[in-house]
């Protein structure tokens, strides 16, 4: 087990990860209906489909943080979906919750183990949640994966600027764009579909989505600047 240094914990704060309650309300969700109702109440979404898409736009920080820790520090969290809570400020009109890690246990990952670690993150924190909510809320899995990718691609564009780990980061990105690491998760890498033939830096200038996250379906909101403007 590896204990995080204060500096690494501070890095994770940039991905809305917290290790202390900080006097906010920590929420846990034992049933899908509870999470859907919570997301609808916080966004004003009229349908569960829109509410879950908006939830995954927030939850994407949590998944991206796991990929960040692996690619930058070769560390993987030992927790599960049952080991985190949501820290929410009811006065935050933009609804940007933090994710409280109830356990702070991390393990070192060797270079040889990195493919299986990537697969574990995608499966445990991505696919398990996406499979369930895509069926419950009748929303495309591709939309939810791209809600995660939207933050993941930005994260990797920043890590690529760090010359000391650039080669390792490039290797991780390459694996995420190949189908093998997605075995028993998706038939093809959805991340490859989103990025196409562009590199990570190229895809950020400017960033455009392949799917629509349905943000415009919330009363008073408009299409995002990176909306594909199709089927919306």
Short mmCIF file of C-alpha atoms in Angstrom, two decimals:
data_model
loop_
_atom_site.label_atom_id
_atom_site.label_comp_id
_atom_site.label_asym_id
_atom_site.label_seq_id
_atom_site.Cartn_x
_atom_site.Cartn_y
_atom_site.Cartn_z
CA UNK A 1 0.00 0.00 0.00
CA UNK A 2 1.21 3.50 -0.86
CA UNK A 3 0.35 6.60 1.16
CA UNK A 4 -0.18 9.75 -0.86
CA UNK A 5 1.93 12.78 -0.13
CA UNK A 6 0.19 16.11 0.59
CA UNK A 7 1.37 17.39 -2.79
CA UNK A 8 -0.30 14.51 -4.66
CA UNK A 9 -3.49 14.97 -2.66
CA UNK A 10 -3.40 18.61 -3.75
CA UNK A 11 -3.06 17.52 -7.39
CA UNK A 12 -6.19 15.41 -6.99
CA UNK A 13 -8.12 18.39 -5.68
CA UNK A 14 -7.92 19.73 -9.23
CA UNK A 15 -10.10 16.78 -10.23
CA UNK A 16 -12.57 17.48 -7.42
CA UNK A 17 -11.26 14.63 -5.29
CA UNK A 18 -11.37 15.07 -1.51
CA UNK A 19 -10.20 12.98 1.41
CA UNK A 20 -12.04 14.95 4.10
CA UNK A 21 -15.68 15.87 4.54
CA UNK A 22 -14.95 19.60 4.87
CA UNK A 23 -18.31 20.17 6.60
CA UNK A 24 -20.25 19.58 3.39
CA UNK A 25 -23.02 17.02 3.01
CA UNK A 26 -21.61 13.65 1.99
CA UNK A 27 -24.11 11.70 -0.09
CA UNK A 28 -24.06 8.05 -0.99
CA UNK A 29 -26.49 6.33 -3.30
CA UNK A 30 -27.65 2.80 -2.65
CA UNK A 31 -30.21 2.77 -5.46
CA UNK A 32 -30.28 4.15 -8.99
CA UNK A 33 -33.54 5.99 -8.32
CA UNK A 34 -31.87 7.99 -5.54
CA UNK A 35 -29.09 9.17 -7.85
CA UNK A 36 -31.50 10.00 -10.67
CA UNK A 37 -33.74 12.02 -8.34
CA UNK A 38 -30.71 13.81 -6.93
CA UNK A 39 -29.39 14.70 -10.41
CA UNK A 40 -32.81 15.90 -11.53
CA UNK A 41 -33.20 18.06 -8.45
CA UNK A 42 -29.75 19.64 -8.89
CA UNK A 43 -30.08 20.30 -12.63
CA UNK A 44 -33.79 20.84 -13.14
CA UNK A 45 -33.74 18.17 -15.85
CA UNK A 46 -37.22 16.94 -16.69
CA UNK A 47 -36.15 13.45 -17.70
CA UNK A 48 -33.86 10.83 -16.20
CA UNK A 49 -32.04 10.64 -19.54
CA UNK A 50 -30.88 14.25 -19.32
CA UNK A 51 -30.25 14.04 -15.58
CA UNK A 52 -27.92 11.05 -15.90
CA UNK A 53 -26.00 12.68 -18.72
CA UNK A 54 -25.45 15.71 -16.49
CA UNK A 55 -24.39 13.43 -13.64
CA UNK A 56 -21.78 11.78 -15.84
CA UNK A 57 -20.43 15.19 -16.80
CA UNK A 58 -19.59 15.57 -13.10
CA UNK A 59 -18.70 11.95 -12.40
CA UNK A 60 -16.19 12.21 -15.26
CA UNK A 61 -13.86 14.07 -12.89
CA UNK A 62 -13.70 10.99 -10.67
CA UNK A 63 -12.87 8.59 -13.53
CA UNK A 64 -10.37 11.02 -15.05
CA UNK A 65 -8.66 11.33 -11.67
CA UNK A 66 -8.09 7.56 -11.63
CA UNK A 67 -6.52 7.64 -15.10
CA UNK A 68 -4.43 10.66 -14.08
CA UNK A 69 -3.01 8.87 -11.05
CA UNK A 70 -2.11 5.85 -13.13
CA UNK A 71 -0.47 7.75 -15.98
CA UNK A 72 1.39 10.30 -13.87
CA UNK A 73 2.26 8.37 -10.73
CA UNK A 74 1.65 4.71 -11.62
CA UNK A 75 -0.70 4.40 -8.66
CA UNK A 76 -4.15 2.82 -8.62
CA UNK A 77 -6.84 3.34 -6.02
CA UNK A 78 -7.85 0.24 -4.08
CA UNK A 79 -11.42 1.45 -3.49
CA UNK A 80 -14.67 0.57 -5.25
CA UNK A 81 -17.81 2.46 -6.26
CA UNK A 82 -19.08 1.84 -2.73
CA UNK A 83 -16.05 3.61 -1.25
CA UNK A 84 -16.75 7.16 -2.33
CA UNK A 85 -19.33 9.76 -1.48
CA UNK A 86 -20.50 13.00 -3.06
CA UNK A 87 -19.73 16.27 -1.28
CA UNK A 88 -22.33 18.76 -2.39
CA UNK A 89 -22.86 22.41 -1.52
CA UNK A 90 -26.59 23.12 -1.93
CA UNK A 91 -25.79 26.78 -2.57
CA UNK A 92 -23.59 25.94 -5.56
CA UNK A 93 -25.89 26.79 -8.46
CA UNK A 94 -23.46 25.31 -10.98
CA UNK A 95 -23.55 21.92 -9.21
CA UNK A 96 -19.87 21.04 -9.09
CA UNK A 97 -19.67 18.39 -6.36
CA UNK A 98 -16.48 16.91 -4.95
CA UNK A 99 -15.91 13.19 -4.64
CA UNK A 100 -14.98 11.98 -1.17
CA UNK A 101 -12.67 8.96 -1.15
CA UNK A 102 -13.56 7.11 2.03
CA UNK A 103 -10.43 5.00 1.77
CA UNK A 104 -7.03 6.40 0.88
CA UNK A 105 -5.32 3.16 -0.11
CA UNK A 106 -3.26 3.09 -3.31
CA UNK A 107 -1.07 0.45 -4.92
CA UNK A 108 1.99 0.81 -7.13
CA UNK A 109 1.59 -0.33 -10.75
CA UNK A 110 4.52 -1.63 -12.79
CA UNK A 111 4.84 -0.89 -16.49
CA UNK A 112 3.92 -4.50 -17.22
CA UNK A 113 0.77 -4.13 -15.13
CA UNK A 114 -0.35 -0.85 -16.71
CA UNK A 115 -2.63 -2.42 -19.39
CA UNK A 116 -4.55 -4.41 -16.78
CA UNK A 117 -4.72 -1.35 -14.54
CA UNK A 118 -6.23 0.72 -17.36
CA UNK A 119 -8.73 -2.05 -18.03
CA UNK A 120 -9.63 -2.21 -14.34
CA UNK A 121 -10.34 1.54 -14.17
CA UNK A 122 -12.43 1.49 -17.35
CA UNK A 123 -14.37 -1.53 -16.18
CA UNK A 124 -14.88 -0.82 -12.48
CA UNK A 125 -15.47 2.93 -12.62
CA UNK A 126 -16.71 3.38 -16.17
CA UNK A 127 -18.48 0.37 -17.63
CA UNK A 128 -20.21 -0.87 -14.47
CA UNK A 129 -21.94 2.49 -13.99
CA UNK A 130 -22.54 3.15 -17.67
CA UNK A 131 -24.12 -0.23 -18.42
CA UNK A 132 -26.61 0.20 -15.62
CA UNK A 133 -27.62 3.81 -16.18
CA UNK A 134 -27.71 3.62 -19.97
CA UNK A 135 -30.46 1.02 -19.62
CA UNK A 136 -32.25 2.64 -16.70
CA UNK A 137 -32.26 6.14 -18.16
CA UNK A 138 -32.53 5.03 -21.81
CA UNK A 139 -29.43 6.95 -22.88
CA UNK A 140 -26.70 5.88 -25.28
CA UNK A 141 -23.60 4.44 -23.67
CA UNK A 142 -21.59 6.39 -26.22
CA UNK A 143 -22.88 9.69 -24.80
CA UNK A 144 -21.83 8.70 -21.29
CA UNK A 145 -18.41 7.51 -22.42
CA UNK A 146 -17.87 10.79 -24.24
CA UNK A 147 -18.88 12.72 -21.14
CA UNK A 148 -15.91 11.01 -19.49
CA UNK A 149 -13.63 11.39 -22.51
CA UNK A 150 -14.26 15.14 -22.61
CA UNK A 151 -12.30 15.52 -19.38
CA UNK A 152 -9.90 12.65 -19.97
CA UNK A 153 -8.62 14.06 -23.26
CA UNK A 154 -8.04 17.44 -21.65
CA UNK A 155 -6.16 15.76 -18.78
CA UNK A 156 -3.91 13.88 -21.18
CA UNK A 157 -3.25 17.01 -23.25
CA UNK A 158 -1.85 18.57 -20.07
CA UNK A 159 0.19 15.52 -19.03
CA UNK A 160 1.81 15.38 -22.47
CA UNK A 161 3.44 18.72 -21.69
CA UNK A 162 5.46 17.08 -18.91
CA UNK A 163 8.56 15.86 -20.70
CA UNK A 164 9.68 13.51 -17.94
CA UNK A 165 6.60 11.31 -18.32
CA UNK A 166 5.58 12.07 -21.92
CA UNK A 167 6.64 8.68 -23.30
CA UNK A 168 4.69 6.83 -20.63
CA UNK A 169 1.61 8.99 -21.16
CA UNK A 170 1.75 8.43 -24.92
CA UNK A 171 1.86 4.69 -24.29
CA UNK A 172 -1.24 4.87 -22.07
CA UNK A 173 -3.13 6.95 -24.62
CA UNK A 174 -2.22 4.45 -27.34
CA UNK A 175 -3.59 1.59 -25.24
CA UNK A 176 -6.84 3.48 -24.55
CA UNK A 177 -7.35 3.95 -28.28
CA UNK A 178 -6.85 0.27 -29.04
CA UNK A 179 -9.60 -2.33 -28.70
CA UNK A 180 -7.62 -4.80 -26.58
CA UNK A 181 -7.84 -2.84 -23.32
CA UNK A 182 -11.62 -2.65 -23.79
CA UNK A 183 -12.07 -6.44 -23.89
CA UNK A 184 -15.39 -7.43 -22.28
CA UNK A 185 -16.23 -3.73 -21.86
CA UNK A 186 -16.96 -2.48 -25.38
CA UNK A 187 -16.47 -4.12 -28.78
CA UNK A 188 -14.39 -1.17 -29.97
CA UNK A 189 -12.61 1.62 -28.15
CA UNK A 190 -15.12 4.48 -27.85
CA UNK A 191 -12.22 6.84 -27.15
CA UNK A 192 -10.82 6.01 -30.61
CA UNK A 193 -14.18 6.86 -32.14
CA UNK A 194 -14.20 10.24 -30.41
CA UNK A 195 -10.67 11.25 -31.36
CA UNK A 196 -10.68 9.81 -34.87
CA UNK A 197 -7.33 10.20 -36.63
CA UNK A 198 -6.26 13.24 -34.61
CA UNK A 199 -3.66 13.30 -31.88
CA UNK A 200 -4.68 14.42 -28.40
CA UNK A 201 -3.29 17.96 -28.87
CA UNK A 202 -4.93 18.22 -32.30
CA UNK A 203 -8.30 17.15 -30.92
CA UNK A 204 -8.19 20.02 -28.44
CA UNK A 205 -7.80 22.72 -31.09
CA UNK A 206 -10.71 23.14 -31.18
CA UNK A 207 -12.44 20.40 -29.22
CA UNK A 208 -15.62 19.01 -30.76
CA UNK A 209 -17.84 16.21 -29.51
CA UNK A 210 -19.15 13.33 -31.58
CA UNK A 211 -22.32 12.93 -29.48
CA UNK A 212 -24.62 15.44 -27.84
CA UNK A 213 -24.68 15.48 -24.02
CA UNK A 214 -28.23 16.95 -23.98
CA UNK A 215 -27.23 19.97 -21.90
CA UNK A 216 -29.44 22.16 -24.07
CA UNK A 217 -32.45 20.14 -22.90
CA UNK A 218 -32.27 21.82 -19.50
CA UNK A 219 -34.52 24.85 -19.26
CA UNK A 220 -32.61 28.07 -19.87
CA UNK A 221 -29.51 26.39 -21.30
CA UNK A 222 -28.16 26.31 -24.85
CA UNK A 223 -25.98 23.96 -26.84
CA UNK A 224 -22.37 23.70 -25.70
CA UNK A 225 -19.67 25.36 -27.81
CA UNK A 226 -18.32 21.89 -28.68
CA UNK A 227 -21.73 20.36 -29.52
CA UNK A 228 -21.75 18.36 -32.78
CA UNK A 229 -25.07 20.08 -33.65
CA UNK A 230 -26.50 16.83 -34.92
CA UNK A 231 -29.58 15.06 -33.66
CA UNK A 232 -29.99 17.75 -31.01
#
